[in-house]
JSON list of C-alpha atoms in Angstrom, two decimals:
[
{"chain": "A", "resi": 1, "resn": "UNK", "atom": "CA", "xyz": [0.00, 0.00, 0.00]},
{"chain": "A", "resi": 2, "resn": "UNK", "atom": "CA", "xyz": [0.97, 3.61, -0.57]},
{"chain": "A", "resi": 3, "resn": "UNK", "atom": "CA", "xyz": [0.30, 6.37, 1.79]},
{"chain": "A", "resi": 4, "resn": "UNK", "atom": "CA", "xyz": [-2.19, 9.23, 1.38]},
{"chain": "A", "resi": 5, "resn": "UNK", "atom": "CA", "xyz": [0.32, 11.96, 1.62]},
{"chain": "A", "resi": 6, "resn": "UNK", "atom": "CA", "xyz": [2.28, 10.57, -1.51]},
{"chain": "A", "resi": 7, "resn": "UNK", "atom": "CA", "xyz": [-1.45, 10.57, -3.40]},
{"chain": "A", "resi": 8, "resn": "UNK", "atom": "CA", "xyz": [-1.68, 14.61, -2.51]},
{"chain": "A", "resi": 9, "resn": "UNK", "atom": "CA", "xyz": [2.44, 14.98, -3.09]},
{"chain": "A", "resi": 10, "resn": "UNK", "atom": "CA", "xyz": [1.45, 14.27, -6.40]},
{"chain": "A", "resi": 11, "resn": "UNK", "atom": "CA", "xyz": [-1.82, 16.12, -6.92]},
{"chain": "A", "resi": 12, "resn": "UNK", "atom": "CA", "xyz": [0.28, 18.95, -5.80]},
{"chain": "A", "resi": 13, "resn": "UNK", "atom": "CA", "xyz": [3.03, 18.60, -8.35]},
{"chain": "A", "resi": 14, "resn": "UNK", "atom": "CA", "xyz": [0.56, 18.91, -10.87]},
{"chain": "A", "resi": 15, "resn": "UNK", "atom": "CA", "xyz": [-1.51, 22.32, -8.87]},
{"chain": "A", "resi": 16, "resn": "UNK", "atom": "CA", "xyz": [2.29, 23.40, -8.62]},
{"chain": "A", "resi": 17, "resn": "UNK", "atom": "CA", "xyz": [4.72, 22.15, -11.81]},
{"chain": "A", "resi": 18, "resn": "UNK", "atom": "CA", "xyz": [7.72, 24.58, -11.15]},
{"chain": "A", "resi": 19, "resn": "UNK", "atom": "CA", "xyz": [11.32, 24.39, -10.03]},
{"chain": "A", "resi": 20, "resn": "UNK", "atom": "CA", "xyz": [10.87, 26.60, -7.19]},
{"chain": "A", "resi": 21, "resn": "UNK", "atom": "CA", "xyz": [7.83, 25.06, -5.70]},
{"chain": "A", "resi": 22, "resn": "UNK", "atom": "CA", "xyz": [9.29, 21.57, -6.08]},
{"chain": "A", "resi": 23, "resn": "UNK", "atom": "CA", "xyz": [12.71, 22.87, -4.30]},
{"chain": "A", "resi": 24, "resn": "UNK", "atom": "CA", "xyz": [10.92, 24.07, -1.18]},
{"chain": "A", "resi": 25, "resn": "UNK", "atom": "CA", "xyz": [8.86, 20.72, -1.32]},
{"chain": "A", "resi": 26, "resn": "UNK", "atom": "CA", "xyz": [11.99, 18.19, -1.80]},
{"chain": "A", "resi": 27, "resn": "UNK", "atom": "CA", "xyz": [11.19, 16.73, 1.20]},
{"chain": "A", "resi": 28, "resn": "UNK", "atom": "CA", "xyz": [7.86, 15.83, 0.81]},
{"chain": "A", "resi": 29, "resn": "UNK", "atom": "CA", "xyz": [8.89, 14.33, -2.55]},
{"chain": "A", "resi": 30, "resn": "UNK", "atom": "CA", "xyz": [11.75, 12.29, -0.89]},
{"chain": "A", "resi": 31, "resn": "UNK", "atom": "CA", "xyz": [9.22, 10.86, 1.20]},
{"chain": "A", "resi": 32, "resn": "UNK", "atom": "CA", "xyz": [6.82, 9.98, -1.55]},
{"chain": "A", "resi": 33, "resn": "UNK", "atom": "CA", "xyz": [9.41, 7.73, -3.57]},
{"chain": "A", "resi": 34, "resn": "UNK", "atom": "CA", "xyz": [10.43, 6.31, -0.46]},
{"chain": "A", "resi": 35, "resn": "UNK", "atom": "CA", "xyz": [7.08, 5.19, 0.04]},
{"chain": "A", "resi": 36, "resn": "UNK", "atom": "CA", "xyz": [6.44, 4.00, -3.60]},
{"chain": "A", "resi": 37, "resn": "UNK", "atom": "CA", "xyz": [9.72, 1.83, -3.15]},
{"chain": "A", "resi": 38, "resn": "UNK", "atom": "CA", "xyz": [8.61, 0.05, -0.15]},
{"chain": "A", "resi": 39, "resn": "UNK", "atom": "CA", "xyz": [5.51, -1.11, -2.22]},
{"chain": "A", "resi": 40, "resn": "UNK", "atom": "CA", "xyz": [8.37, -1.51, -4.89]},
{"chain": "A", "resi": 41, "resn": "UNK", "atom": "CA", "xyz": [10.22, -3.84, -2.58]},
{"chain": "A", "resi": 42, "resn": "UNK", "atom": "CA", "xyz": [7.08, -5.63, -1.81]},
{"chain": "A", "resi": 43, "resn": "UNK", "atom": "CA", "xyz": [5.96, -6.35, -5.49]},
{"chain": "A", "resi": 44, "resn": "UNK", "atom": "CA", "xyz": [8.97, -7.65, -6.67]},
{"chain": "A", "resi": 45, "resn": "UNK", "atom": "CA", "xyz": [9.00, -10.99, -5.32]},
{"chain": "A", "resi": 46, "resn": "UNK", "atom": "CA", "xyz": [5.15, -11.61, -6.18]},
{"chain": "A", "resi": 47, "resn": "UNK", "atom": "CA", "xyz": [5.80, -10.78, -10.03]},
{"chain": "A", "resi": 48, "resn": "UNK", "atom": "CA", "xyz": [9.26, -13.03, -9.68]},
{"chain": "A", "resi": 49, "resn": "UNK", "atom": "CA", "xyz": [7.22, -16.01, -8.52]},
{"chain": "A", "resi": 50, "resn": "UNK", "atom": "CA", "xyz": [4.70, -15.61, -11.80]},
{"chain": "A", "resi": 51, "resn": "UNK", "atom": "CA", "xyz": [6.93, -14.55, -14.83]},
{"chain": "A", "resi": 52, "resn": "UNK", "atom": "CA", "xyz": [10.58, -16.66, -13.79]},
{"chain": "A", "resi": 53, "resn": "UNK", "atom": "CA", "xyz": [12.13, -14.33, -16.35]},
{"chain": "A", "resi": 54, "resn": "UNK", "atom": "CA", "xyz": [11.83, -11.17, -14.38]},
{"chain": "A", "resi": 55, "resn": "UNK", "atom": "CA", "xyz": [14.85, -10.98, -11.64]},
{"chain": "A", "resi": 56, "resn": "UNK", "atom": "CA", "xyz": [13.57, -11.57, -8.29]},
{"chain": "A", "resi": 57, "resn": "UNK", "atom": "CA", "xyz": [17.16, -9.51, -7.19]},
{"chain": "A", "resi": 58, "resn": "UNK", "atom": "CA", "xyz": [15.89, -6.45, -9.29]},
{"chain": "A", "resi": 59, "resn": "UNK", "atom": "CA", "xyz": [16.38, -3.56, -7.02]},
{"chain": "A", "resi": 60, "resn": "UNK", "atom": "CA", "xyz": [13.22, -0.67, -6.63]},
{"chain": "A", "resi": 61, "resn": "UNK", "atom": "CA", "xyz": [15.02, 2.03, -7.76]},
{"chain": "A", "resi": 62, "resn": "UNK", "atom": "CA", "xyz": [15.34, 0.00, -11.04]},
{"chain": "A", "resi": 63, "resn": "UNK", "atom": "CA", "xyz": [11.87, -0.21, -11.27]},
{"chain": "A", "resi": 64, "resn": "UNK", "atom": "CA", "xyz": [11.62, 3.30, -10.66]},
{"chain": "A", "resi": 65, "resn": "UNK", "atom": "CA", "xyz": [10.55, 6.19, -13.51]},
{"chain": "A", "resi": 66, "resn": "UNK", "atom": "CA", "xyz": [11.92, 9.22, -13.36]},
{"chain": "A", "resi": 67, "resn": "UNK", "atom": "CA", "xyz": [9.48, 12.37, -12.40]},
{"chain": "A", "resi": 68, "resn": "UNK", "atom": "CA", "xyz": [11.75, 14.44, -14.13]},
{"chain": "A", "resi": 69, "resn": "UNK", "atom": "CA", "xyz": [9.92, 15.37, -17.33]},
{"chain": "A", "resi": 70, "resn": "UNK", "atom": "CA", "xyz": [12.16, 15.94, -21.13]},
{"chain": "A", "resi": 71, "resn": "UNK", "atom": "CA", "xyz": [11.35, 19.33, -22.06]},
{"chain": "A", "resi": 72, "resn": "UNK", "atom": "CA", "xyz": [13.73, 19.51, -24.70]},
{"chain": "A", "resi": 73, "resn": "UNK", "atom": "CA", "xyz": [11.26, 18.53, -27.78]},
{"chain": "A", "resi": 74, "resn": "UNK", "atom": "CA", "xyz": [7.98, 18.98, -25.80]},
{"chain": "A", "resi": 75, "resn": "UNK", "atom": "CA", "xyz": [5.56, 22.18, -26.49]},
{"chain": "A", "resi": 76, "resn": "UNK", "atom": "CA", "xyz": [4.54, 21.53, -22.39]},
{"chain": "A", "resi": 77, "resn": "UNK", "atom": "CA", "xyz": [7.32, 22.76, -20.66]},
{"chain": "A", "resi": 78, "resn": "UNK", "atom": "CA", "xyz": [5.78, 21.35, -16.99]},
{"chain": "A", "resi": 79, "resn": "UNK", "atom": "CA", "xyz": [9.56, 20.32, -15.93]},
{"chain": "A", "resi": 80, "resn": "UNK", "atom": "CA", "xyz": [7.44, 17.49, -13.54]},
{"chain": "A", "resi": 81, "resn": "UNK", "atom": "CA", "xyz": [5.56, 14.35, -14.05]},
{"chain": "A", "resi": 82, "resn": "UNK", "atom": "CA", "xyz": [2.69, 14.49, -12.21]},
{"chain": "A", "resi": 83, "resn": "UNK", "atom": "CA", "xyz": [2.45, 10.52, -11.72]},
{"chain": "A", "resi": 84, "resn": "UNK", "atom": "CA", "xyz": [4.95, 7.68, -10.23]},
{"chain": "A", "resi": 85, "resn": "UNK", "atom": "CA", "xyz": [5.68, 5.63, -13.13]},
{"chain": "A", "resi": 86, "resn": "UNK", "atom": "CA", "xyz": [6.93, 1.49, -12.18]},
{"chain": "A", "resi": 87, "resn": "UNK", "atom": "CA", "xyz": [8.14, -0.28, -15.01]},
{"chain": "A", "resi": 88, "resn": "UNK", "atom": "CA", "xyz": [9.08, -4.21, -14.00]},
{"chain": "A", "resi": 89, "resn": "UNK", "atom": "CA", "xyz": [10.85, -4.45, -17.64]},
{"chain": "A", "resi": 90, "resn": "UNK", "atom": "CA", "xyz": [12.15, -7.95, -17.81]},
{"chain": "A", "resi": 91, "resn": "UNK", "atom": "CA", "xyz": [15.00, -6.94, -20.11]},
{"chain": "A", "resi": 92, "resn": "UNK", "atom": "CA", "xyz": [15.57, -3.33, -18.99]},
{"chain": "A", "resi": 93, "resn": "UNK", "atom": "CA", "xyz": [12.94, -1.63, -20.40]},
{"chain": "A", "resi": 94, "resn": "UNK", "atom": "CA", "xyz": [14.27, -3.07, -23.42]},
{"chain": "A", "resi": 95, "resn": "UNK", "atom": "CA", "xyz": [11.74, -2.36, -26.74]},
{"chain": "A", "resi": 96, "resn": "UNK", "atom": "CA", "xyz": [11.15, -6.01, -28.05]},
{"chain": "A", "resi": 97, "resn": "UNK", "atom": "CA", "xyz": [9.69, -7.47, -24.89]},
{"chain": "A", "resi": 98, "resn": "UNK", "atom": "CA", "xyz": [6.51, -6.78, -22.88]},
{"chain": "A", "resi": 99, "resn": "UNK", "atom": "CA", "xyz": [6.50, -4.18, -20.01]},
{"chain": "A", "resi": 100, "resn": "UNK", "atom": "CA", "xyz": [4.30, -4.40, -16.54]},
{"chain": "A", "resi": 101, "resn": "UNK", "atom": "CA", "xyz": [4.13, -0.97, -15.87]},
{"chain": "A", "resi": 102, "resn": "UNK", "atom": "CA", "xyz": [2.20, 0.75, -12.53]},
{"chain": "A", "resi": 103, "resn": "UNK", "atom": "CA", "xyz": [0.42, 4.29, -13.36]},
{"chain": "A", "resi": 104, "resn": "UNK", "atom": "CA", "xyz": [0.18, 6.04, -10.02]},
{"chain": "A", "resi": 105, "resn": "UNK", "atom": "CA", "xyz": [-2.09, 9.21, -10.55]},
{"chain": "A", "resi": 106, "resn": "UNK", "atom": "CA", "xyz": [-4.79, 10.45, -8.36]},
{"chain": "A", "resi": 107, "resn": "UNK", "atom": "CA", "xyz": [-7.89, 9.15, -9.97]},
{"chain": "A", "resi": 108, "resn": "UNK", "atom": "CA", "xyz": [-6.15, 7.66, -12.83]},
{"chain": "A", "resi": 109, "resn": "UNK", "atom": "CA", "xyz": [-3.94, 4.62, -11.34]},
{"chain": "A", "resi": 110, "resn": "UNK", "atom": "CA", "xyz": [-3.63, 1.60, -13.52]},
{"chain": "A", "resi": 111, "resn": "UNK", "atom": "CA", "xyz": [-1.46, -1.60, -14.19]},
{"chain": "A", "resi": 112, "resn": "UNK", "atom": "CA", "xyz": [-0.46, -1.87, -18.09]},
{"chain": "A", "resi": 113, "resn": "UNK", "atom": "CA", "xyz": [0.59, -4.72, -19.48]},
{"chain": "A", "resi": 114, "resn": "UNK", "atom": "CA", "xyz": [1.78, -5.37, -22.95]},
{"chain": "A", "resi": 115, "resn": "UNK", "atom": "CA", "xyz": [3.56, -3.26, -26.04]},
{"chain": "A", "resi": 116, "resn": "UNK", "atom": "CA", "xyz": [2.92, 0.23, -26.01]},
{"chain": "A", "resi": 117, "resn": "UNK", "atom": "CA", "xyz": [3.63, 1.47, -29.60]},
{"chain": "A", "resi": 118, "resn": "UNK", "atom": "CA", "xyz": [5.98, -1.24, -30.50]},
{"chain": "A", "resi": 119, "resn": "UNK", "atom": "CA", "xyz": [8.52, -0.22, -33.15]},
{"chain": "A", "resi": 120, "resn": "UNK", "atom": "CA", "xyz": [7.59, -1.51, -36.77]},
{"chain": "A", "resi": 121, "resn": "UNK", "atom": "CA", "xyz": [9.01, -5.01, -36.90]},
{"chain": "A", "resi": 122, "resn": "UNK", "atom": "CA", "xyz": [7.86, -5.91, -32.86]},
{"chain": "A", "resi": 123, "resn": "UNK", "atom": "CA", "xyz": [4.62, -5.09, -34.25]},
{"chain": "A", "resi": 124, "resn": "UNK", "atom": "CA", "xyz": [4.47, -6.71, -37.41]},
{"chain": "A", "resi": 125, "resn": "UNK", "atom": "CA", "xyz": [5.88, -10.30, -35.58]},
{"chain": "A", "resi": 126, "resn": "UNK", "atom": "CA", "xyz": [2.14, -9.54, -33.21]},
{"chain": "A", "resi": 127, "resn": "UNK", "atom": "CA", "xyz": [0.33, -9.68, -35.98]},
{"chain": "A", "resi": 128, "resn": "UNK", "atom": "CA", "xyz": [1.48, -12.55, -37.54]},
{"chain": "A", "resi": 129, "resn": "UNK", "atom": "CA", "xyz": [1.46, -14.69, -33.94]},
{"chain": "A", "resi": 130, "resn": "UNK", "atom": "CA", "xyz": [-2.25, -13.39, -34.12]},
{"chain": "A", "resi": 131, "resn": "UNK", "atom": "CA", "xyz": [-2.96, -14.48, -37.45]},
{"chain": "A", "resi": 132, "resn": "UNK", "atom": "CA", "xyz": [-1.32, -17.65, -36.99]},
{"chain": "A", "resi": 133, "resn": "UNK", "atom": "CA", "xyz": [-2.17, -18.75, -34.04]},
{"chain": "A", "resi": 134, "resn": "UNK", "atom": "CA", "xyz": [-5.71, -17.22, -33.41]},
{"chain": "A", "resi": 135, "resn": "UNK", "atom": "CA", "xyz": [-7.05, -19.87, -31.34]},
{"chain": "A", "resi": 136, "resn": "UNK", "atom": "CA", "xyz": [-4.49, -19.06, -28.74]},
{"chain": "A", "resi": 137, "resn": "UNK", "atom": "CA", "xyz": [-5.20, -15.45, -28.81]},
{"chain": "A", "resi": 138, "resn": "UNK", "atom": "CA", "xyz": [-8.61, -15.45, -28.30]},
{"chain": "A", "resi": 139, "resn": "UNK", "atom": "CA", "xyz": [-8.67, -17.87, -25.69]},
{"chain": "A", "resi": 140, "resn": "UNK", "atom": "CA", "xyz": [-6.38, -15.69, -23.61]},
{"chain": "A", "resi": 141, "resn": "UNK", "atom": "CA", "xyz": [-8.28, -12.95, -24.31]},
{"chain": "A", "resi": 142, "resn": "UNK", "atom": "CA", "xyz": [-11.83, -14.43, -24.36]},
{"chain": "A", "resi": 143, "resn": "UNK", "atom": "CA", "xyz": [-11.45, -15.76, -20.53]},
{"chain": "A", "resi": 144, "resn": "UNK", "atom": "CA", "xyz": [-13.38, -14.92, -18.07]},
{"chain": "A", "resi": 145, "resn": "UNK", "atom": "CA", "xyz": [-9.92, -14.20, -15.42]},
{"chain": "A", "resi": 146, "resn": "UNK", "atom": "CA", "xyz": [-8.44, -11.75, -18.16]},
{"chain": "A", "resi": 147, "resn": "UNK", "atom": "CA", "xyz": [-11.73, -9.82, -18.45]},
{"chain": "A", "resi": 148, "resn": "UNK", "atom": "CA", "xyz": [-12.65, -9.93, -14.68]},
{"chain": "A", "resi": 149, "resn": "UNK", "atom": "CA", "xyz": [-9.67, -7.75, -14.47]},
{"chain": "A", "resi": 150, "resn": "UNK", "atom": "CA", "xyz": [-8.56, -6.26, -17.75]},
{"chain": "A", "resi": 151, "resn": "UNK", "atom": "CA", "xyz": [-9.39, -4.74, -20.84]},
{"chain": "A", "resi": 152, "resn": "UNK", "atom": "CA", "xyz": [-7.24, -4.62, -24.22]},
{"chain": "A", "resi": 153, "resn": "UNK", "atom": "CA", "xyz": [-6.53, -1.20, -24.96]},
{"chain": "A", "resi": 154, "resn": "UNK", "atom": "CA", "xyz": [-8.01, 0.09, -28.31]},
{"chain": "A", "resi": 155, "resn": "UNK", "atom": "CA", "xyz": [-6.44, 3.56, -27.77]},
{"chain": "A", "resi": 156, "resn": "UNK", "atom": "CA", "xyz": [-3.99, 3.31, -30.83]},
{"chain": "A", "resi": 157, "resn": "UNK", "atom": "CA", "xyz": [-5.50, 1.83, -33.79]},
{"chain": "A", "resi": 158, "resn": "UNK", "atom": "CA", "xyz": [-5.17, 1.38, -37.29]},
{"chain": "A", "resi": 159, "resn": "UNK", "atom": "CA", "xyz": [-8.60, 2.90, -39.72]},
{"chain": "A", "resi": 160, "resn": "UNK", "atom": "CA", "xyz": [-8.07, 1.01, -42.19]},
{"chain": "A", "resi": 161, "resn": "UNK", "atom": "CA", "xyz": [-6.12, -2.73, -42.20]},
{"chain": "A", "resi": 162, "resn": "UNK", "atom": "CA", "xyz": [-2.69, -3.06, -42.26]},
{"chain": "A", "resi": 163, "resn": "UNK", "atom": "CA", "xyz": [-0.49, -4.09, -45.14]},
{"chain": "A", "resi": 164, "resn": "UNK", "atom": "CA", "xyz": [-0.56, -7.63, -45.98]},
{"chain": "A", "resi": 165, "resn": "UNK", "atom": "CA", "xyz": [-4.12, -8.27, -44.64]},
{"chain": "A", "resi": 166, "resn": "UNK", "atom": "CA", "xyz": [-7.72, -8.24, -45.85]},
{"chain": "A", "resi": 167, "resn": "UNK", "atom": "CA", "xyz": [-10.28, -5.55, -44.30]},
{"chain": "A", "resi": 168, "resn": "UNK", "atom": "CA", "xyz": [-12.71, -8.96, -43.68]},
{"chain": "A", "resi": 169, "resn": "UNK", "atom": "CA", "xyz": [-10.21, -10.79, -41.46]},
{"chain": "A", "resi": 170, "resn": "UNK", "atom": "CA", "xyz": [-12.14, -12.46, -38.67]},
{"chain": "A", "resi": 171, "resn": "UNK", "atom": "CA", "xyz": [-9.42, -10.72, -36.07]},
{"chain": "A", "resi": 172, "resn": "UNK", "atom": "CA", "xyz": [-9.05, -7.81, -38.39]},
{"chain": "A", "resi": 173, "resn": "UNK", "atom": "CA", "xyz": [-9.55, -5.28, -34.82]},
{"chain": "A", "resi": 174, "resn": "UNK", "atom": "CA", "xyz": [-7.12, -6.60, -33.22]},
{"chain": "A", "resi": 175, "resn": "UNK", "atom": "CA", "xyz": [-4.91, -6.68, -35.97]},
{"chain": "A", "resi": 176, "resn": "UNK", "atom": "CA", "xyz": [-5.41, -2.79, -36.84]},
{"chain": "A", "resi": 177, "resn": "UNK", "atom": "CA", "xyz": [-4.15, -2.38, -32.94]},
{"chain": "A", "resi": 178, "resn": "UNK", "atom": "CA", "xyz": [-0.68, -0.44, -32.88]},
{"chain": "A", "resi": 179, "resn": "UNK", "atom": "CA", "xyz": [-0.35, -0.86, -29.66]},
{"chain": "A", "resi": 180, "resn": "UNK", "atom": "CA", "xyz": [-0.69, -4.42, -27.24]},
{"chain": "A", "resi": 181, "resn": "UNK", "atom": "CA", "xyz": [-1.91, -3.33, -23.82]},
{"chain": "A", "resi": 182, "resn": "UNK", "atom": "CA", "xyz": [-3.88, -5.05, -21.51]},
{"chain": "A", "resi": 183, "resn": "UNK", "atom": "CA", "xyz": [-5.36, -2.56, -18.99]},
{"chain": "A", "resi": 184, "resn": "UNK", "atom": "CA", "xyz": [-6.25, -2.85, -15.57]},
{"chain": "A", "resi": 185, "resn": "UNK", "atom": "CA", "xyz": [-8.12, 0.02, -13.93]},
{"chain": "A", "resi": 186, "resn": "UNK", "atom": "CA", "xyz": [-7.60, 0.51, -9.94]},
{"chain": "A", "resi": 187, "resn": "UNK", "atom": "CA", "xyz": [-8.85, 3.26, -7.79]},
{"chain": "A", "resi": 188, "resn": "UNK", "atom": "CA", "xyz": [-7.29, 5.61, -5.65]},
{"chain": "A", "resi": 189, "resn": "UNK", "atom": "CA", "xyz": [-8.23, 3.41, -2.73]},
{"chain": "A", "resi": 190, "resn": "UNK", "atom": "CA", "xyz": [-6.49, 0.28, -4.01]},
{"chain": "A", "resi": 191, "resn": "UNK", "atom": "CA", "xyz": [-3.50, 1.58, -3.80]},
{"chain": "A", "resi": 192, "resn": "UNK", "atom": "CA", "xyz": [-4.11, 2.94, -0.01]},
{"chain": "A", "resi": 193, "resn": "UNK", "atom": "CA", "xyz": [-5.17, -0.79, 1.05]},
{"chain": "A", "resi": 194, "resn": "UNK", "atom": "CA", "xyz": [-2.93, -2.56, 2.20]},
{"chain": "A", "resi": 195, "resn": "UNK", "atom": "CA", "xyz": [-4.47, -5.40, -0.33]},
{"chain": "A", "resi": 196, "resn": "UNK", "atom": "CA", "xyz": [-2.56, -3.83, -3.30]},
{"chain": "A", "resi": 197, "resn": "UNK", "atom": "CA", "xyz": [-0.06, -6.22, -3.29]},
{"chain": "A", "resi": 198, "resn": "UNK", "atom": "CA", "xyz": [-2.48, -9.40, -3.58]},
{"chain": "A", "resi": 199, "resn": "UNK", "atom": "CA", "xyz": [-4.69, -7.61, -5.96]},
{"chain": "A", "resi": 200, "resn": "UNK", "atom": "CA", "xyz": [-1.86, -6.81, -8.12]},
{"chain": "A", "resi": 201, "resn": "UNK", "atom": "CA", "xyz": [-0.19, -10.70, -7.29]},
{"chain": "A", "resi": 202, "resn": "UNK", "atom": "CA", "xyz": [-3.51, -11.60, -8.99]},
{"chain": "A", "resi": 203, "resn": "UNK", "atom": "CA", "xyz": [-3.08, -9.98, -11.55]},
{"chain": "A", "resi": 204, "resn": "UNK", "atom": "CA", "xyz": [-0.22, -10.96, -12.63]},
{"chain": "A", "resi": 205, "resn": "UNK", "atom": "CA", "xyz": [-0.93, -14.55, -12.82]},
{"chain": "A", "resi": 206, "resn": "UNK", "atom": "CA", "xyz": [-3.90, -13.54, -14.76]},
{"chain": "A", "resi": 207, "resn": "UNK", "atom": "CA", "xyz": [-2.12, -11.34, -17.15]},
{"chain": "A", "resi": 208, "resn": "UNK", "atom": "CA", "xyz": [1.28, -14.47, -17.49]},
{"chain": "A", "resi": 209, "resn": "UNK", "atom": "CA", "xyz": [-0.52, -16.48, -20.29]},
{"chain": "A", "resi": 210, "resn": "UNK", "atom": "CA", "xyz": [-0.73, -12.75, -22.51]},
{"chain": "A", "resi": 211, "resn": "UNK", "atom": "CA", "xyz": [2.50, -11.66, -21.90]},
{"chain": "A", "resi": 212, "resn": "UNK", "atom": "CA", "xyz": [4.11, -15.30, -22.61]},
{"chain": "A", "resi": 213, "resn": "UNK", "atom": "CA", "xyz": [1.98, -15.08, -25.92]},
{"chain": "A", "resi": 214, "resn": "UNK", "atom": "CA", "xyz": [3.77, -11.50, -27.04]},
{"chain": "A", "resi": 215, "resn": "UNK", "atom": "CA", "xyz": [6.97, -12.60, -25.63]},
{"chain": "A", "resi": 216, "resn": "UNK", "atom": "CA", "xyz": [6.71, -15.87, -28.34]},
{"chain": "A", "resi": 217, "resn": "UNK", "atom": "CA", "xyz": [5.47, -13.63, -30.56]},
{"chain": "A", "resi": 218, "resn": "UNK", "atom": "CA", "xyz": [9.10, -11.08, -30.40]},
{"chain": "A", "resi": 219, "resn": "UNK", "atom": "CA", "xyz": [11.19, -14.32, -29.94]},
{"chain": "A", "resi": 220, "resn": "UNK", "atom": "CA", "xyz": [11.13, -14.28, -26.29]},
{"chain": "A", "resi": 221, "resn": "UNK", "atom": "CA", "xyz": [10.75, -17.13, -24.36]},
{"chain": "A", "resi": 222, "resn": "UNK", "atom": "CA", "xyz": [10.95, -18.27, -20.41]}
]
C-alpha cells in the first residue's frame, strides 16, 4: 500500500509544476518515492514467482521512472511528471519485450501490461502470432480471469487494415491495434489498502498467459 500523503504529493506537483515550488517541497517528494519503493520492494518478489524471467534480485530504484519530465522537444514545458511511473521491464525496459508498468495518478492509477507502440518489426511479428495462431489469442483474451480484471486497450488503432491483410479478417480489430496493452483500472483506494499487493499478485498470474503469448510472438521465451 501507498500512503495518502504521496497521493496529494502528487496532486500537488501537478496544482504546482515549477522548479521553485518543487525545491521548497523536496522533502515531501523524498518521502513519496520512499514510500512507492517500499511497495516496490514488496511487489517484486510476487511478479518473480509468476513470470521466472523477471529478476527476483531487481532492485526498486530500477523499477523506478523518473518524475523528471524531457522538455527539450515537448511544447509543455511542466519540468514534472505528475504521476509515479513502475516499469518491471524484464530486459531493462528493453523495446522487443513486454513491459508491466504501474500508473500512479490520483484518480487515474492503472497496471499496463503489454507493447505500447511497438517499433515496426515488434509489431508486425504480433500480428502474424495473431494471425497464426488465433485460437491461442482469443482464448487468452476471451477468458473470463483476463476480463474480470482487464481490458485490451483500443487507444492506438489502425482505420483502415494493415499491409498484408484483408479488411474482412475475422481478427481484423485486433490486428489494426498499434499498440498491445492489456489494462487494468484501480482506484485511488487500491492503492491505499494494504491489499494492493495481492490484488496486483492476482493480476499478474492472470495477465502471465498474454504476456508469454507476445513474448513468443518477439522471440522471447521463459
Amino acid at each position: 500500500m501507498i500512503k495518502q500523503e504521496t497521493l496529494d504529493f502528487i496532486k500537488d506537483v501537478a496544482d504546482n509544476n515549477d522548479r521553485d515550488w518543487f525545491a521548497e517541497n523536496k522533502s515531501r517528494y523524498e518521502a513519496a518515492r520512499a514510500d512507492v519503493f517500499l511497495l516496490i520492494d514488496k511487489l517484486i518478489p510476487e511478479l518473480a514467482a509468476v513470470d521466472s524471467a523477471f529478476p527476483v534480485d531487481t532492485p526498486a530504484k530500477k523499477c523506478l521512472m523518473r518524475i523528471y519530465r524531457d522538455i527539450r522537444f515537448s511544447k509543455n514545458k511542466a519540468p514534472y511528471k505528475s504521476n509515479f511511473g513502475i516499469s518491471f521491464d524484464v530486459k531493462g525496459r528493453g523495446v522487443t519485450t513486454p513491459d508491466y508498468y504501474l500508473h500512479i495518478q490520483p484518480g487515474k492509477c492503472f497496471l499496463g501490461v503489454g507493447f505500447w507502440m511497438p517499433e515496426p518489426s515488434v509489431l508486425k511479428k504480433i500480428r502474424e502470432e495473431i494471425d497464426y495462431n488465433t485460437s491461442e489469442f482469443m482464448e487468452i483474451i476471451s477468458s473470463n480471469d483476463f476480463n474480470r480484471i482487464f481490458k485490451l486497450s483500443d487507444e492506438d488503432k489502425l482505420k483502415n487494415a494493415p499491409k498484408g491483410y484483408e479488411a474482412d479478417h475475422p481478427q481484423i480489430e485486433y490486428l489494426k491495434l498499434k499498440s498491445f496493452i492489456a489494462v487494468y483500472e484501480l482506484q485511488d483506494k487500491d492503492l491505499l489498502s494494504p491489499g494492493i499487493v495481492d490484488k496486483l499478485k492476482t493480476a499478474f498470474k492472470v495477465i502471465h498467459p498474454f504476456v508469454l503469448f507476445l513474448r513468443n510472438a518477439v522471440g522471447h521465451s521463459d
